[in-house]
Structures are given as structure tokens and as C-alpha cells.
Amino acid sequence: MGILALERGDAFLQLHVQGMMRLKTSSTRSLKAKIRSWIGWDYDGPIGGSICIKSVRNRGLHTVIGLIGYCLKDEGLDHFRFYSKNVSDEQKDEGRRIHSIYGASEYKHRVELTPANILGRALVIIILDKAH
């Protein structure tokens, strides 16, 4: 499962590829080295070229589905292009929904309440309220 998207960064407007792949590895460092080799960056990568690999924490936007939504955030803009493999339309729709909750919006850094987390979130609010 994977998705690659061409997007522009907010700060410097640099065009770059954002992606998410679902795979197993024992080392993100060795995976990064293999990717550099696969794309021909063993010794001479482009100036300023970099590869960043992160493991998913499975919270908020940092889930497989959330990252699909994140990769789709420039959808509709002129520069946007994407490729996906083994990603359903339903997963893309859910990714867009998750990104709307946790991504760059008025709801950024908020937590979606679910039956599994509602009591814990209520306790945090009570503790914070008593602290103030």
C-alpha cells in the first residue's frame, strides 16, 4: 500500500514529493539508505535533496489513513499530482476526513472523541480545569 503526491511546502513553497508506504523494516536508517540507492543518490544526490522516513505512531494524523489524507492535502491545486497503489477510494475519503480533523485547519491538534477515548479525555479536562 502506498501513495505519492507532488506538493508545495508552506514555508518556502518548494515542490517536493510527499508519500506514505505501508511496509515492514527492522531499521528506518537502512531503509533510507536502500531508497537512496534505488533512486541513484548513493553518492551524488541533488543539492538540498533529502529523504525523510518516519514510523507511524498510530495517533491522530499519524496513522496510515491519516497520512493518506495528508498526502492529498494539495488536491485540486495546479501542481498536485499523485499515484497510489492498493489504496481504495474509501480509504482516501477517510484520509481526507481525518486530515480535516487533525491537519492544517481550525481543528489542528484537537482530538476526535471516540467511545474508546472519551472517558480519558474527560479526565484530562477535569484535571486541567482544577489546575487553573
PDB file of C-alpha atoms in Angstrom:
ATOM      1  CA  MET A   1       0.000   0.000   0.000  1.00  0.00           C
ATOM      2  CA  GLY A   2       1.373   3.396  -0.851  1.00  0.00           C
ATOM      3  CA  ILE A   3       0.703   6.887  -2.115  1.00  0.00           C
ATOM      4  CA  LEU A   4       2.986   9.534  -3.596  1.00  0.00           C
ATOM      5  CA  ALA A   5       1.890  13.131  -4.064  1.00  0.00           C
ATOM      6  CA  LEU A   6       3.542  16.208  -5.521  1.00  0.00           C
ATOM      7  CA  GLU A   7       3.021  19.126  -3.154  1.00  0.00           C
ATOM      8  CA  ARG A   8       4.375  22.561  -2.322  1.00  0.00           C
ATOM      9  CA  GLY A   9       5.643  23.357   1.164  1.00  0.00           C
ATOM     10  CA  ASP A  10       4.048  26.227   3.083  1.00  0.00           C
ATOM     11  CA  ALA A  11       7.201  27.996   4.247  1.00  0.00           C
ATOM     12  CA  PHE A  12       9.472  28.013   1.174  1.00  0.00           C
ATOM     13  CA  LEU A  13       6.980  26.855  -1.495  1.00  0.00           C
ATOM     14  CA  GLN A  14       9.390  24.092  -2.522  1.00  0.00           C
ATOM     15  CA  LEU A  15       7.880  21.490  -4.808  1.00  0.00           C
ATOM     16  CA  HIS A  16       8.505  18.032  -3.357  1.00  0.00           C
ATOM     17  CA  VAL A  17       7.122  14.515  -3.157  1.00  0.00           C
ATOM     18  CA  GLN A  18       5.204  13.516  -0.048  1.00  0.00           C
ATOM     19  CA  GLY A  19       4.461   9.854   0.378  1.00  0.00           C
ATOM     20  CA  MET A  20       3.253   7.099   2.609  1.00  0.00           C
ATOM     21  CA  MET A  21       4.072   3.426   2.225  1.00  0.00           C
ATOM     22  CA  ARG A  22       2.979   0.579   4.391  1.00  0.00           C
ATOM     23  CA  LEU A  23       5.881  -1.798   4.856  1.00  0.00           C
ATOM     24  CA  LYS A  24       7.861  -3.614   7.478  1.00  0.00           C
ATOM     25  CA  THR A  25      11.510  -2.939   8.234  1.00  0.00           C
ATOM     26  CA  SER A  26      13.806  -3.518  11.163  1.00  0.00           C
ATOM     27  CA  SER A  27      15.581  -0.193  10.577  1.00  0.00           C
ATOM     28  CA  THR A  28      14.373   3.075   9.052  1.00  0.00           C
ATOM     29  CA  ARG A  29      18.048   4.048   8.677  1.00  0.00           C
ATOM     30  CA  SER A  30      18.826   1.044   6.437  1.00  0.00           C
ATOM     31  CA  LEU A  31      15.581   1.589   4.515  1.00  0.00           C
ATOM     32  CA  LYS A  32      16.575   5.199   3.864  1.00  0.00           C
ATOM     33  CA  ALA A  33      19.954   4.007   2.526  1.00  0.00           C
ATOM     34  CA  LYS A  34      18.222   1.490   0.241  1.00  0.00           C
ATOM     35  CA  ILE A  35      15.847   4.156  -1.121  1.00  0.00           C
ATOM     36  CA  ARG A  36      18.792   6.499  -1.780  1.00  0.00           C
ATOM     37  CA  SER A  37      20.461   3.692  -3.715  1.00  0.00           C
ATOM     38  CA  TRP A  38      17.287   2.772  -5.661  1.00  0.00           C
ATOM     39  CA  ILE A  39      16.876   6.337  -6.913  1.00  0.00           C
ATOM     40  CA  GLY A  40      20.570   6.789  -7.690  1.00  0.00           C
ATOM     41  CA  TRP A  41      21.530   9.006  -4.758  1.00  0.00           C
ATOM     42  CA  ASP A  42      24.318   6.739  -3.455  1.00  0.00           C
ATOM     43  CA  TYR A  43      26.955   9.441  -3.741  1.00  0.00           C
ATOM     44  CA  ASP A  44      25.560  12.386  -5.672  1.00  0.00           C
ATOM     45  CA  GLY A  45      22.071  13.402  -4.625  1.00  0.00           C
ATOM     46  CA  PRO A  46      20.705  16.744  -5.791  1.00  0.00           C
ATOM     47  CA  ILE A  47      21.801  19.806  -3.828  1.00  0.00           C
ATOM     48  CA  GLY A  48      19.404  20.142  -0.922  1.00  0.00           C
ATOM     49  CA  GLY A  49      17.857  16.765  -1.740  1.00  0.00           C
ATOM     50  CA  SER A  50      16.832  14.717   1.249  1.00  0.00           C
ATOM     51  CA  ILE A  51      14.790  11.707   2.227  1.00  0.00           C
ATOM     52  CA  CYS A  52      12.899  11.652   5.499  1.00  0.00           C
ATOM     53  CA  ILE A  53      11.419   8.403   6.847  1.00  0.00           C
ATOM     54  CA  LYS A  54       9.259   8.235   9.950  1.00  0.00           C
ATOM     55  CA  SER A  55       7.486   5.388  11.671  1.00  0.00           C
ATOM     56  CA  VAL A  56       3.757   5.820  12.212  1.00  0.00           C
ATOM     57  CA  ARG A  57       2.788   6.442  15.862  1.00  0.00           C
ATOM     58  CA  ASN A  58      -0.867   5.459  15.262  1.00  0.00           C
ATOM     59  CA  ARG A  59      -2.325   8.589  16.874  1.00  0.00           C
ATOM     60  CA  GLY A  60      -4.211  11.482  15.311  1.00  0.00           C
ATOM     61  CA  LEU A  61      -2.983  12.263  11.821  1.00  0.00           C
ATOM     62  CA  HIS A  62      -0.058   9.874  12.326  1.00  0.00           C
ATOM     63  CA  THR A  63      -1.942   6.779  11.117  1.00  0.00           C
ATOM     64  CA  VAL A  64      -1.814   5.059   7.744  1.00  0.00           C
ATOM     65  CA  ILE A  65      -5.217   6.501   6.795  1.00  0.00           C
ATOM     66  CA  GLY A  66      -4.389   9.934   8.255  1.00  0.00           C
ATOM     67  CA  LEU A  67      -1.207  10.102   6.197  1.00  0.00           C
ATOM     68  CA  ILE A  68      -3.162   9.257   3.057  1.00  0.00           C
ATOM     69  CA  GLY A  69      -5.277  12.341   3.816  1.00  0.00           C
ATOM     70  CA  TYR A  70      -2.150  14.396   4.496  1.00  0.00           C
ATOM     71  CA  CYS A  71      -0.714  13.393   1.114  1.00  0.00           C
ATOM     72  CA  LEU A  72      -3.952  14.528  -0.547  1.00  0.00           C
ATOM     73  CA  LYS A  73      -3.943  17.980   1.096  1.00  0.00           C
ATOM     74  CA  ASP A  74      -2.861  19.837  -2.080  1.00  0.00           C
ATOM     75  CA  GLU A  75      -5.554  18.085  -4.130  1.00  0.00           C
ATOM     76  CA  GLY A  76      -7.112  20.494  -6.609  1.00  0.00           C
ATOM     77  CA  LEU A  77      -4.069  22.788  -6.864  1.00  0.00           C
ATOM     78  CA  ASP A  78      -2.326  23.170 -10.229  1.00  0.00           C
ATOM     79  CA  HIS A  79       0.927  21.487  -9.187  1.00  0.00           C
ATOM     80  CA  PHE A  80      -0.735  18.484  -7.495  1.00  0.00           C
ATOM     81  CA  ARG A  81      -0.112  15.018  -8.929  1.00  0.00           C
ATOM     82  CA  PHE A  82      -0.443  11.702  -7.178  1.00  0.00           C
ATOM     83  CA  TYR A  83      -0.043   7.999  -7.598  1.00  0.00           C
ATOM     84  CA  SER A  84      -1.433   5.345  -5.316  1.00  0.00           C
ATOM     85  CA  LYS A  85      -1.227   1.577  -5.141  1.00  0.00           C
ATOM     86  CA  ASN A  86      -3.655  -0.606  -3.183  1.00  0.00           C
ATOM     87  CA  VAL A  87      -5.421   2.439  -1.708  1.00  0.00           C
ATOM     88  CA  SER A  88      -9.217   2.406  -2.084  1.00  0.00           C
ATOM     89  CA  ASP A  89     -11.453   5.412  -2.702  1.00  0.00           C
ATOM     90  CA  GLU A  90     -12.977   4.756   0.735  1.00  0.00           C
ATOM     91  CA  GLN A  91      -9.522   4.978   2.364  1.00  0.00           C
ATOM     92  CA  LYS A  92      -8.854   8.244   0.519  1.00  0.00           C
ATOM     93  CA  ASP A  93     -12.200   9.658   1.684  1.00  0.00           C
ATOM     94  CA  GLU A  94     -11.495   8.609   5.281  1.00  0.00           C
ATOM     95  CA  GLY A  95      -7.990  10.079   4.996  1.00  0.00           C
ATOM     96  CA  ARG A  96      -9.448  13.407   3.868  1.00  0.00           C
ATOM     97  CA  ARG A  97     -11.816  13.310   6.863  1.00  0.00           C
ATOM     98  CA  ILE A  98      -9.002  12.556   9.304  1.00  0.00           C
ATOM     99  CA  HIS A  99      -6.845  15.309   7.786  1.00  0.00           C
ATOM    100  CA  SER A 100      -9.715  17.769   8.171  1.00  0.00           C
ATOM    101  CA  ILE A 101      -9.740  16.983  11.905  1.00  0.00           C
ATOM    102  CA  TYR A 102      -6.013  16.799  12.664  1.00  0.00           C
ATOM    103  CA  GLY A 103      -4.382  18.620   9.759  1.00  0.00           C
ATOM    104  CA  ALA A 104      -3.943  22.293   8.975  1.00  0.00           C
ATOM    105  CA  SER A 105      -7.340  23.647   9.904  1.00  0.00           C
ATOM    106  CA  GLU A 106      -9.041  25.369  12.791  1.00  0.00           C
ATOM    107  CA  TYR A 107      -9.176  21.932  14.450  1.00  0.00           C
ATOM    108  CA  LYS A 108      -5.419  21.253  14.282  1.00  0.00           C
ATOM    109  CA  HIS A 109      -4.111  19.442  17.362  1.00  0.00           C
ATOM    110  CA  ARG A 110      -7.606  18.578  18.559  1.00  0.00           C
ATOM    111  CA  VAL A 111      -8.613  15.043  19.444  1.00  0.00           C
ATOM    112  CA  GLU A 112     -11.567  13.245  17.908  1.00  0.00           C
ATOM    113  CA  LEU A 113     -13.761  11.789  20.656  1.00  0.00           C
ATOM    114  CA  THR A 114     -14.486   8.092  20.305  1.00  0.00           C
ATOM    115  CA  PRO A 115     -16.044   5.531  22.644  1.00  0.00           C
ATOM    116  CA  ALA A 116     -12.505   4.323  23.406  1.00  0.00           C
ATOM    117  CA  ASN A 117     -11.075   7.706  24.465  1.00  0.00           C
ATOM    118  CA  ILE A 118     -13.986   9.804  25.752  1.00  0.00           C
ATOM    119  CA  LEU A 119     -13.539   8.967  29.455  1.00  0.00           C
ATOM    120  CA  GLY A 120      -9.797   9.584  29.342  1.00  0.00           C
ATOM    121  CA  ARG A 121     -10.278  12.915  27.557  1.00  0.00           C
ATOM    122  CA  ALA A 122     -12.934  13.963  30.102  1.00  0.00           C
ATOM    123  CA  LEU A 123     -10.485  13.165  32.909  1.00  0.00           C
ATOM    124  CA  VAL A 124      -7.789  15.329  31.262  1.00  0.00           C
ATOM    125  CA  ILE A 125     -10.242  18.236  31.026  1.00  0.00           C
ATOM    126  CA  ILE A 126     -11.222  17.852  34.705  1.00  0.00           C
ATOM    127  CA  ILE A 127      -7.564  17.737  35.795  1.00  0.00           C
ATOM    128  CA  LEU A 128      -6.663  20.770  33.664  1.00  0.00           C
ATOM    129  CA  ASP A 129      -9.690  22.678  34.952  1.00  0.00           C
ATOM    130  CA  LYS A 130      -8.721  22.001  38.585  1.00  0.00           C
ATOM    131  CA  ALA A 131      -5.129  23.103  37.873  1.00  0.00           C
ATOM    132  CA  HIS A 132      -6.326  26.518  36.746  1.00  0.00           C
TER     133      HIS A 132
END
